[in-house]
JSON list of C-alpha atoms in Angstrom, two decimals:
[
{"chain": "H", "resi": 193, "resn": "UNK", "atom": "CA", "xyz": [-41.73, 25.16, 10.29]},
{"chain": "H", "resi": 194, "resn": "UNK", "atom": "CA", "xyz": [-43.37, 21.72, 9.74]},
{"chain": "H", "resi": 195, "resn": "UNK", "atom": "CA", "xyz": [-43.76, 22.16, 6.27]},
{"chain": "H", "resi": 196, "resn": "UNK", "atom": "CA", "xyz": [-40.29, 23.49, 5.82]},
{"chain": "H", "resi": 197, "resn": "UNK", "atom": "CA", "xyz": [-39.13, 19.71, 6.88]},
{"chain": "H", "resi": 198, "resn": "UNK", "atom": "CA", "xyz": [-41.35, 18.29, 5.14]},
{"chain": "H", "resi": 199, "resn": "UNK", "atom": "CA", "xyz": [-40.20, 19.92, 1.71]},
{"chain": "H", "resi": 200, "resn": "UNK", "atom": "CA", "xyz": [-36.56, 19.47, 2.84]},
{"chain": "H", "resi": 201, "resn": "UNK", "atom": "CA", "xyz": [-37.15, 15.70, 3.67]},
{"chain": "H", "resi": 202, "resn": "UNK", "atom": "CA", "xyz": [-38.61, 15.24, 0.13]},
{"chain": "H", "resi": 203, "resn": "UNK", "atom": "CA", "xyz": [-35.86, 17.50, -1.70]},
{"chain": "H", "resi": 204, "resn": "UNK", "atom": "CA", "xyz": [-33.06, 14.80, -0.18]},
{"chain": "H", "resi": 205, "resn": "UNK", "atom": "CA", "xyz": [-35.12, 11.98, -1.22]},
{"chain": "H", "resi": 206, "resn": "UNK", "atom": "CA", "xyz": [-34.96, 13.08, -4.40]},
{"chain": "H", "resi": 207, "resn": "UNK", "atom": "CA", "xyz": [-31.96, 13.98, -4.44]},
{"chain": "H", "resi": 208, "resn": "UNK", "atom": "CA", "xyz": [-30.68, 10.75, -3.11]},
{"chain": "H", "resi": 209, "resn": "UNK", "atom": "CA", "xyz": [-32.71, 8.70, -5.53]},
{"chain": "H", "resi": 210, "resn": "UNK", "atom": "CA", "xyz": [-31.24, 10.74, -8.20]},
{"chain": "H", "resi": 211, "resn": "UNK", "atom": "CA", "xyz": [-27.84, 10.34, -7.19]},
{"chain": "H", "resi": 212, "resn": "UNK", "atom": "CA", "xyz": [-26.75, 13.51, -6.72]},
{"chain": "H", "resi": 213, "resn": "UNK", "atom": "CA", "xyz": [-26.76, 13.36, -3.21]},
{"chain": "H", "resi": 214, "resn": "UNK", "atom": "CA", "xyz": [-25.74, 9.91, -2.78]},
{"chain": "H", "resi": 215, "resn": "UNK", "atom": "CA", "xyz": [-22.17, 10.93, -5.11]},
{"chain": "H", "resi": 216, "resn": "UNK", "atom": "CA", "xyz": [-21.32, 13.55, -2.32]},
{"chain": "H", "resi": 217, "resn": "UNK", "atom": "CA", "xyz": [-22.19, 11.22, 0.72]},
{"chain": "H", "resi": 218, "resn": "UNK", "atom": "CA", "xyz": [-20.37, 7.90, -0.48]},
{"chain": "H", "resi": 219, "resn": "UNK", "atom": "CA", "xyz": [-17.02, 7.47, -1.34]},
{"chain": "H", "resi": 220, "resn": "UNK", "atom": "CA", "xyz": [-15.83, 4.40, -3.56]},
{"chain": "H", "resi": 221, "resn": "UNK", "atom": "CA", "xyz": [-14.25, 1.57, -1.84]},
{"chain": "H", "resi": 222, "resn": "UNK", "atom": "CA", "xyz": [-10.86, -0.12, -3.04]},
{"chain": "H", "resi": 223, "resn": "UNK", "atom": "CA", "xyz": [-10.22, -3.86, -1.57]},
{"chain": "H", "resi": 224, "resn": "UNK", "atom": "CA", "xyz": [-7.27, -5.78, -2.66]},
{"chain": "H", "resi": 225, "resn": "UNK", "atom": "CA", "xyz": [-6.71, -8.91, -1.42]},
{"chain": "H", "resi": 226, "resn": "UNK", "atom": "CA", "xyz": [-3.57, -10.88, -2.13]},
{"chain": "H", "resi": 227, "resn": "UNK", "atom": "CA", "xyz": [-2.68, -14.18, -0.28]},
{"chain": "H", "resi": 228, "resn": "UNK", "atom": "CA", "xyz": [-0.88, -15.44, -3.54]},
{"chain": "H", "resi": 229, "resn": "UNK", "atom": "CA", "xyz": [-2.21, -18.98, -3.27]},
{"chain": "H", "resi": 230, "resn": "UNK", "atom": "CA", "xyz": [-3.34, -18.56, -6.90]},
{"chain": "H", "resi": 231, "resn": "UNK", "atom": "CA", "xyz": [0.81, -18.83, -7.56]},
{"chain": "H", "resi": 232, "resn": "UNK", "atom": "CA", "xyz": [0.67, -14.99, -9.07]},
{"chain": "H", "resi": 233, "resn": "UNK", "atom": "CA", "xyz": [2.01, -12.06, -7.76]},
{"chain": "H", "resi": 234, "resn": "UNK", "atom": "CA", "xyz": [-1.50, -10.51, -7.65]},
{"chain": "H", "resi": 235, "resn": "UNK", "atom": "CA", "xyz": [-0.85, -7.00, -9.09]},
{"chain": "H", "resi": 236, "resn": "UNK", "atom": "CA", "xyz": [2.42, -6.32, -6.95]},
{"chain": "H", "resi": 237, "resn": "UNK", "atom": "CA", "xyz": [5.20, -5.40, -8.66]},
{"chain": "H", "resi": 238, "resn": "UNK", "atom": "CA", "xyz": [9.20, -4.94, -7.89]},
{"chain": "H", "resi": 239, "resn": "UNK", "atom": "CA", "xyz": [9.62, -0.64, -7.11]},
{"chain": "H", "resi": 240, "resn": "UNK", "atom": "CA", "xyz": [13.75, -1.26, -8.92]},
{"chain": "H", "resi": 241, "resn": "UNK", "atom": "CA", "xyz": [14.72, 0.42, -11.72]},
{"chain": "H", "resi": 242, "resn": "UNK", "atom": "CA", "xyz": [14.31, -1.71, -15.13]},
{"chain": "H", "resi": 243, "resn": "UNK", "atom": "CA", "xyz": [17.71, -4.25, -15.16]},
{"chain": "H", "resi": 244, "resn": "UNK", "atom": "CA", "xyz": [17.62, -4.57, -11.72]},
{"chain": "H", "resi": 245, "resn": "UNK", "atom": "CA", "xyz": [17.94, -7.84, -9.80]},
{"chain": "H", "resi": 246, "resn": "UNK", "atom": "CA", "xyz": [15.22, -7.52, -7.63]},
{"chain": "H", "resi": 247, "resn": "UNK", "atom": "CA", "xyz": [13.28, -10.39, -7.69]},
{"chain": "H", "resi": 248, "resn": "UNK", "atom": "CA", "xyz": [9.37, -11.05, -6.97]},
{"chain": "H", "resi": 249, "resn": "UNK", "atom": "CA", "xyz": [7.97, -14.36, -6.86]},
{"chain": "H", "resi": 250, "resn": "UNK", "atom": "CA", "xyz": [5.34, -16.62, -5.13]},
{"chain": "H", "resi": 251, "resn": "UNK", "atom": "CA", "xyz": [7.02, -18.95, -2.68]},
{"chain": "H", "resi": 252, "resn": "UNK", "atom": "CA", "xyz": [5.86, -21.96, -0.99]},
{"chain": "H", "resi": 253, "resn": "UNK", "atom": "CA", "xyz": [8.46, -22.66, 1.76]},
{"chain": "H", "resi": 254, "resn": "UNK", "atom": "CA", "xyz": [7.13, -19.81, 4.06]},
{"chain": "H", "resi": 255, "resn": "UNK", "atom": "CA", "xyz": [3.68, -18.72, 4.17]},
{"chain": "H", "resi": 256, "resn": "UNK", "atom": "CA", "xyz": [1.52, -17.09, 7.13]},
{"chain": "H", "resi": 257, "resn": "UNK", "atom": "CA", "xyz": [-1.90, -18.70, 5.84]},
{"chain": "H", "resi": 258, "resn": "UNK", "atom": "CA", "xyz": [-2.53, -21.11, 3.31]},
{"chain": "H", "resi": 259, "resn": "UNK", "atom": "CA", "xyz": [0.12, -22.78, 1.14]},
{"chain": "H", "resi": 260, "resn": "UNK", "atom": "CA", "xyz": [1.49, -19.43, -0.46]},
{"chain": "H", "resi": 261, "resn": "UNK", "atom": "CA", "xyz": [3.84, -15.73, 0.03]},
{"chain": "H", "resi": 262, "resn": "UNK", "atom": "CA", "xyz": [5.23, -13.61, -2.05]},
{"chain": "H", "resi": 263, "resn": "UNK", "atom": "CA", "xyz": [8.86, -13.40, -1.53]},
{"chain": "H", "resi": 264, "resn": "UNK", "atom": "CA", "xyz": [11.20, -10.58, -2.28]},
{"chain": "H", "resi": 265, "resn": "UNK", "atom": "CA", "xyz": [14.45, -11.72, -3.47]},
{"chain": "H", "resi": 266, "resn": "UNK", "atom": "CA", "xyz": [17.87, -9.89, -4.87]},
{"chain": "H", "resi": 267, "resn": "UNK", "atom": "CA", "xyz": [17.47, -6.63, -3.20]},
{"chain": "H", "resi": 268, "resn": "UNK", "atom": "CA", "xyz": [20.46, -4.09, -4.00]},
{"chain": "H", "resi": 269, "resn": "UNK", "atom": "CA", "xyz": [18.86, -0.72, -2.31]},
{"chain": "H", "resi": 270, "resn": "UNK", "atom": "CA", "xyz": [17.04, -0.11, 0.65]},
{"chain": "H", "resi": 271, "resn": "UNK", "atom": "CA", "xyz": [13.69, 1.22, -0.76]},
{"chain": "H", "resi": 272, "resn": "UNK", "atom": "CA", "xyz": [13.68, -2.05, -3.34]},
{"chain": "H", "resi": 273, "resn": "UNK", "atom": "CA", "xyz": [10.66, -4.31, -2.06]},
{"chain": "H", "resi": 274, "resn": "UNK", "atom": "CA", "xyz": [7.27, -4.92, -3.40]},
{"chain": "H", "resi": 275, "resn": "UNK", "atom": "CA", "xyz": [4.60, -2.18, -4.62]},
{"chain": "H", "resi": 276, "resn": "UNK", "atom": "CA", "xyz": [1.07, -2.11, -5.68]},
{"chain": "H", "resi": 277, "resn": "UNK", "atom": "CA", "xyz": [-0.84, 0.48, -7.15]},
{"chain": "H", "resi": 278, "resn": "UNK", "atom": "CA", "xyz": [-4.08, 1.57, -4.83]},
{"chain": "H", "resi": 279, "resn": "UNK", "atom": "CA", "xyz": [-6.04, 3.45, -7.32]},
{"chain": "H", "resi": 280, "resn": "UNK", "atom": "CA", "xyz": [-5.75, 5.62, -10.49]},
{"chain": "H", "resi": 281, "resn": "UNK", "atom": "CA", "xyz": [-8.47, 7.89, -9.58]},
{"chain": "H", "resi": 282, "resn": "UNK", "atom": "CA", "xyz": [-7.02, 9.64, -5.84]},
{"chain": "H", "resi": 283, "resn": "UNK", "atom": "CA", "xyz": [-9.95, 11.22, -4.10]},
{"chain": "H", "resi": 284, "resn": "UNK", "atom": "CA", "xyz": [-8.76, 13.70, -1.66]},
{"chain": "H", "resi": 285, "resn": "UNK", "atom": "CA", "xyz": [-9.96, 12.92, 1.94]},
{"chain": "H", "resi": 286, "resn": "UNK", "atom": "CA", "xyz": [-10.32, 8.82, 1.36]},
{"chain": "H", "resi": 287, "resn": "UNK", "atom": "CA", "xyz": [-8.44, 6.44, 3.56]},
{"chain": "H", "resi": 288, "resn": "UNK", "atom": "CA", "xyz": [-6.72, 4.02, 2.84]},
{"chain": "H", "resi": 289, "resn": "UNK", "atom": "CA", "xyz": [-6.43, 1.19, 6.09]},
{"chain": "H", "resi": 290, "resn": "UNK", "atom": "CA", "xyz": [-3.28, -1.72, 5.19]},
{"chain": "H", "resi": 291, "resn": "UNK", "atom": "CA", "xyz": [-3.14, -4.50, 6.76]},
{"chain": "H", "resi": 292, "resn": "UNK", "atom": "CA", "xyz": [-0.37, -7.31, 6.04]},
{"chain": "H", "resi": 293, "resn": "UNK", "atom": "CA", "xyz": [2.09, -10.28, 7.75]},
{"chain": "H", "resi": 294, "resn": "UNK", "atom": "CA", "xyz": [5.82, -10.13, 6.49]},
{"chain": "H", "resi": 295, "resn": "UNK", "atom": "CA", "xyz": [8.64, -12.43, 7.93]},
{"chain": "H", "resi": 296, "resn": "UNK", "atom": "CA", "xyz": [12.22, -12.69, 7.54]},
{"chain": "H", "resi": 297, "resn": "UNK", "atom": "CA", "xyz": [14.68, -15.42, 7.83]},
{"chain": "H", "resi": 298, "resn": "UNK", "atom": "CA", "xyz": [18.58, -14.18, 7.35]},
{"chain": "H", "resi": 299, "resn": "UNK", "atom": "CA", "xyz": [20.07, -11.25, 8.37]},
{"chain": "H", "resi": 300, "resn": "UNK", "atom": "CA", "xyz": [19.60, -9.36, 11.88]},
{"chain": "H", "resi": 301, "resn": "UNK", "atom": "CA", "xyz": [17.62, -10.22, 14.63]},
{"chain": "H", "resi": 302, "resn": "UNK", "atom": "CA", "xyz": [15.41, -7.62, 14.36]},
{"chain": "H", "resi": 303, "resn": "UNK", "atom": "CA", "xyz": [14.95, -5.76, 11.23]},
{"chain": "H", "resi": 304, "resn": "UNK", "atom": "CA", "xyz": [13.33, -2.29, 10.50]},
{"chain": "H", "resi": 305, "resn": "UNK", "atom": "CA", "xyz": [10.62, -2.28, 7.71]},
{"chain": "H", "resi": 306, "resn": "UNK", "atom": "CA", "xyz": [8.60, 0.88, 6.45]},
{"chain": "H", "resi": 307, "resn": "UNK", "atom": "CA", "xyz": [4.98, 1.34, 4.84]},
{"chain": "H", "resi": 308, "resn": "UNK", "atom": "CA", "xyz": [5.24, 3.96, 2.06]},
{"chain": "H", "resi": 309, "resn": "UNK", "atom": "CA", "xyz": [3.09, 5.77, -0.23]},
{"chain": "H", "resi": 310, "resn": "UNK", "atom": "CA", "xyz": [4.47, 6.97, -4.01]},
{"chain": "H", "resi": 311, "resn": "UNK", "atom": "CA", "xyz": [1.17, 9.47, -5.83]},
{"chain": "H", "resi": 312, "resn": "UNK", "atom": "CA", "xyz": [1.94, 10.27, -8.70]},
{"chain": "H", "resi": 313, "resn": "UNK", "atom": "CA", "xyz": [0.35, 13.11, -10.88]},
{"chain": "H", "resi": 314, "resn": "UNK", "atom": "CA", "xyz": [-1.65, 14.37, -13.81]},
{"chain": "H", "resi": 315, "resn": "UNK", "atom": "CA", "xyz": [1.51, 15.79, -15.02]},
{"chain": "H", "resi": 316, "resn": "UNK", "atom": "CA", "xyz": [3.28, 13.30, -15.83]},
{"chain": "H", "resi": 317, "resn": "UNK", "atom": "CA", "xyz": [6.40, 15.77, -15.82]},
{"chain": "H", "resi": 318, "resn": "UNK", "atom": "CA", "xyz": [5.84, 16.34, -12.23]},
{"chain": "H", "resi": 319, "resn": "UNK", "atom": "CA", "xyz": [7.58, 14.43, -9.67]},
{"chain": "H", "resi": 320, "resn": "UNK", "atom": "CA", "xyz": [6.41, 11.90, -8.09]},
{"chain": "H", "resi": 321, "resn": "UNK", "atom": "CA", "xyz": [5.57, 12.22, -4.17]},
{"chain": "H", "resi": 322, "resn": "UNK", "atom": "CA", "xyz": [6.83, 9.93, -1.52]},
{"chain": "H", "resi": 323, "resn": "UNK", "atom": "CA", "xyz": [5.68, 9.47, 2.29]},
{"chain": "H", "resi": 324, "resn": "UNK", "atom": "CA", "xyz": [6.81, 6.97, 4.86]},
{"chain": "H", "resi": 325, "resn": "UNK", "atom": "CA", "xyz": [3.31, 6.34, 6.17]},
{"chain": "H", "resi": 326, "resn": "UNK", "atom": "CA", "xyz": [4.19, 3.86, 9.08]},
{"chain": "H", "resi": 327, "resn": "UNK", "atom": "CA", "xyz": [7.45, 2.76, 10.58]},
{"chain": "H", "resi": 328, "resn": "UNK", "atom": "CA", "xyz": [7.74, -1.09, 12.51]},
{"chain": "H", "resi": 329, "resn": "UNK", "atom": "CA", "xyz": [10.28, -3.57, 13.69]},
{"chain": "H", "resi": 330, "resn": "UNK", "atom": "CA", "xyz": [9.52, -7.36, 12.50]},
{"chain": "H", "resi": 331, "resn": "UNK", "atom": "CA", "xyz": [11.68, -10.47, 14.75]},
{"chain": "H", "resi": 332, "resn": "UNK", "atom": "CA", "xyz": [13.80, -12.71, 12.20]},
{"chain": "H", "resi": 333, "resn": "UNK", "atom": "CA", "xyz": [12.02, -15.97, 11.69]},
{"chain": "H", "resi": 334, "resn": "UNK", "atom": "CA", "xyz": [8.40, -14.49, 13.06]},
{"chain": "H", "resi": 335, "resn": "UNK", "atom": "CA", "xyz": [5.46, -13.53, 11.38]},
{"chain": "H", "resi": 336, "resn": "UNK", "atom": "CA", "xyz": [5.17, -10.05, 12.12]},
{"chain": "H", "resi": 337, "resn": "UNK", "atom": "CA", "xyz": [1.30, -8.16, 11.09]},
{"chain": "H", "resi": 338, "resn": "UNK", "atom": "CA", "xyz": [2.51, -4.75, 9.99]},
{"chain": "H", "resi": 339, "resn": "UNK", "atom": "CA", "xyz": [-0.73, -1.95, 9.55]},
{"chain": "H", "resi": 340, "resn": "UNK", "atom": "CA", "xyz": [-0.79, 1.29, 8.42]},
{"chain": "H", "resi": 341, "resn": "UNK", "atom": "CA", "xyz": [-3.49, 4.13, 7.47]},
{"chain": "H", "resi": 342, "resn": "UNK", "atom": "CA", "xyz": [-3.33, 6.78, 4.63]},
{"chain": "H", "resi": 343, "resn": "UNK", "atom": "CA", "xyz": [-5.53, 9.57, 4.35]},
{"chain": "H", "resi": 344, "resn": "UNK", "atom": "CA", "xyz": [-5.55, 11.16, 0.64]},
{"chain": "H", "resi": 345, "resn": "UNK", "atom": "CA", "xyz": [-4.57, 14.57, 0.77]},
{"chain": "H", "resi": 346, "resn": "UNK", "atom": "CA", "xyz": [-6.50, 17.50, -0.82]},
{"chain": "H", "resi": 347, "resn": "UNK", "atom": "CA", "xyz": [-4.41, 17.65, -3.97]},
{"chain": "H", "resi": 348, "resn": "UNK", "atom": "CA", "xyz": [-6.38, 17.64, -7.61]},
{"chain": "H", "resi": 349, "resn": "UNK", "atom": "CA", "xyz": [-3.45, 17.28, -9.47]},
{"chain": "H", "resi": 350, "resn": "UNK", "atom": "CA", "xyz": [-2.71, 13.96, -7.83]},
{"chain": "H", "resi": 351, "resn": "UNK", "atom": "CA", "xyz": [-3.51, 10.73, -10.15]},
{"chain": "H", "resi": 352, "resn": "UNK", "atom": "CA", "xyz": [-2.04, 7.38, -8.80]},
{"chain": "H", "resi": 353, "resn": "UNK", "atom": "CA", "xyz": [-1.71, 5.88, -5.29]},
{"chain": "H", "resi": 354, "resn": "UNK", "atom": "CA", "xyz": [0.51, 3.16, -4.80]},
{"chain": "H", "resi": 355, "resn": "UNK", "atom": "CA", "xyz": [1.70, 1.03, -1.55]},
{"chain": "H", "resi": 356, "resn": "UNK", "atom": "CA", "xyz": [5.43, -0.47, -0.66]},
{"chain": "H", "resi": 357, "resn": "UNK", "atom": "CA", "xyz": [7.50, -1.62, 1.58]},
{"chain": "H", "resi": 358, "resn": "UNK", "atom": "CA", "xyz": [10.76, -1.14, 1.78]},
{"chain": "H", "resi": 359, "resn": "UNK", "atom": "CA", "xyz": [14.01, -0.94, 4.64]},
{"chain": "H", "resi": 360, "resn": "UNK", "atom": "CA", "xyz": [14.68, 2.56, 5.93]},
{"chain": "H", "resi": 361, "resn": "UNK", "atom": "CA", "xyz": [16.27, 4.74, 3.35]},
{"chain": "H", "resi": 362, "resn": "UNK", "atom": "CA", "xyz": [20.02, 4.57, 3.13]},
{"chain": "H", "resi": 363, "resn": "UNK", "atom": "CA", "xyz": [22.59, 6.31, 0.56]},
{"chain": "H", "resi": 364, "resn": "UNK", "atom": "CA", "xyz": [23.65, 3.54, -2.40]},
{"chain": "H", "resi": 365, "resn": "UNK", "atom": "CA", "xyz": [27.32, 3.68, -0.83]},
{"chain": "H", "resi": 366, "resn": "UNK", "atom": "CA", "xyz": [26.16, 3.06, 2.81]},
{"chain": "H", "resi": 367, "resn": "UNK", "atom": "CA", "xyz": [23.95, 0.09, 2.01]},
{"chain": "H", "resi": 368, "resn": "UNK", "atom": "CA", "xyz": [25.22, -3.21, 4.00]},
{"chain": "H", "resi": 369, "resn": "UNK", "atom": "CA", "xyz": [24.18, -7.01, 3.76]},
{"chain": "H", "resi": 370, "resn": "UNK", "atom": "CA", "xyz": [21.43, -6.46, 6.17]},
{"chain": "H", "resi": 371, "resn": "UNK", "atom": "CA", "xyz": [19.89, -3.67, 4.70]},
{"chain": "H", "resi": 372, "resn": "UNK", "atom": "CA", "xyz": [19.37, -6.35, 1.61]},
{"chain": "H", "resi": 373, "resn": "UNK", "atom": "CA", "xyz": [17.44, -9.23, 3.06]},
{"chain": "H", "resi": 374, "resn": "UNK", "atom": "CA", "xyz": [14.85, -11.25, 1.00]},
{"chain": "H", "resi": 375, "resn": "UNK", "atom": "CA", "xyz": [11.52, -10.46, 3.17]},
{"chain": "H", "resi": 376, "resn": "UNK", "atom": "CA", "xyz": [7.81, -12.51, 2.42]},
{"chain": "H", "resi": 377, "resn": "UNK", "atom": "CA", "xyz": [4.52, -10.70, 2.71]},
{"chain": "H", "resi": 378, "resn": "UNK", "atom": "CA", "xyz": [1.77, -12.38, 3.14]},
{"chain": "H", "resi": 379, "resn": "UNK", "atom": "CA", "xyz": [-2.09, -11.86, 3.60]},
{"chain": "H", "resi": 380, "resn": "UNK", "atom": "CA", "xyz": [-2.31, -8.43, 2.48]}
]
């Protein structure tokens, strides 16, 4: 019996040092940090189609931290706001944790916001998949921290992971003022 452990001990010391085991124990680690205060929009993008107004840019007139947000601006749709892509290589089981401030100043006095995921796939004729991933109500004119976890589902055709915001889904035609605000985010 003692020898048994002592030949398994040195068959996962080998295979650790060789890698092998190490590749099935770790998984890789994305961090993205944006606080914009390098006056770029850090890898976030607008999710509109192309032509549309929507409108991302680093503003200096409302910030949680440091001299710098990223505002989203010209919003026509409800699921327009700002998106980032997580990783081009999804590994089924990973989790993603989100952590971020937005604010608002026009509009209602409370407003309803939503952390989504898009994946997209290997396929590229396949399409894309869409999950509201954490729902939240941010106060106009306060810093609100908004959070959200993602676990990866068990899916090898899946390619892309990507991250947005957006206002609860409404039909084009039902879309009002409100549902239209320029938000900031901040600290991601």
């Amino acid at each position: 019996m003692r020898l048994r452990k002592i030949v398994f001990a040195l068959m996962a010391a080998v295979l650790f040092q060789s890698g092998l085991f190490a590749a099935q124990q770790w998984k890789h680690e994305v961090k993205i940090k944006s606080d914009f205060e390098d006056g770029t929009v850090q890898g976030w993008g607008p999710r509109g189609d192309k032509g549309s107004e929507e409108t991302l840019s680093v503003a200096k007139n409302a910030k949680h931290s440091g001299e710098a947000s990223l505002k989203i601006s010209n919003r026509q749709k409800t699921w327009q706001g700002p998106i980032h892509q997580l990783t081009d290589k999804a590994v089924p089981g990973d989790v993603y944790s989100i952590d971020a401030w937005l604010y608002y100043d026009e509009g209602p006095d409370t407003a309803a916001f939503t952390f989504s995921v898009e994946r997209s796939f290997k396929d590229e004729a396949t399409t894309h998949s869409y999950a509201n991933i954490s729902a939240f109500q941010a106060k106009k004119g306060v810093w609100t921290e908004i959070k959200a976890e993602y676990t990866v589902p068990a899916d090898p055709t899946q390619k892309n992971i990507f991250v947005y915001i957006e206002r609860p889904y409404k039909k084009d035609s039902e879309v009002t003022a409100d549902d239209k605000i320029s938000f900031y985010l901040d600290d991601v």
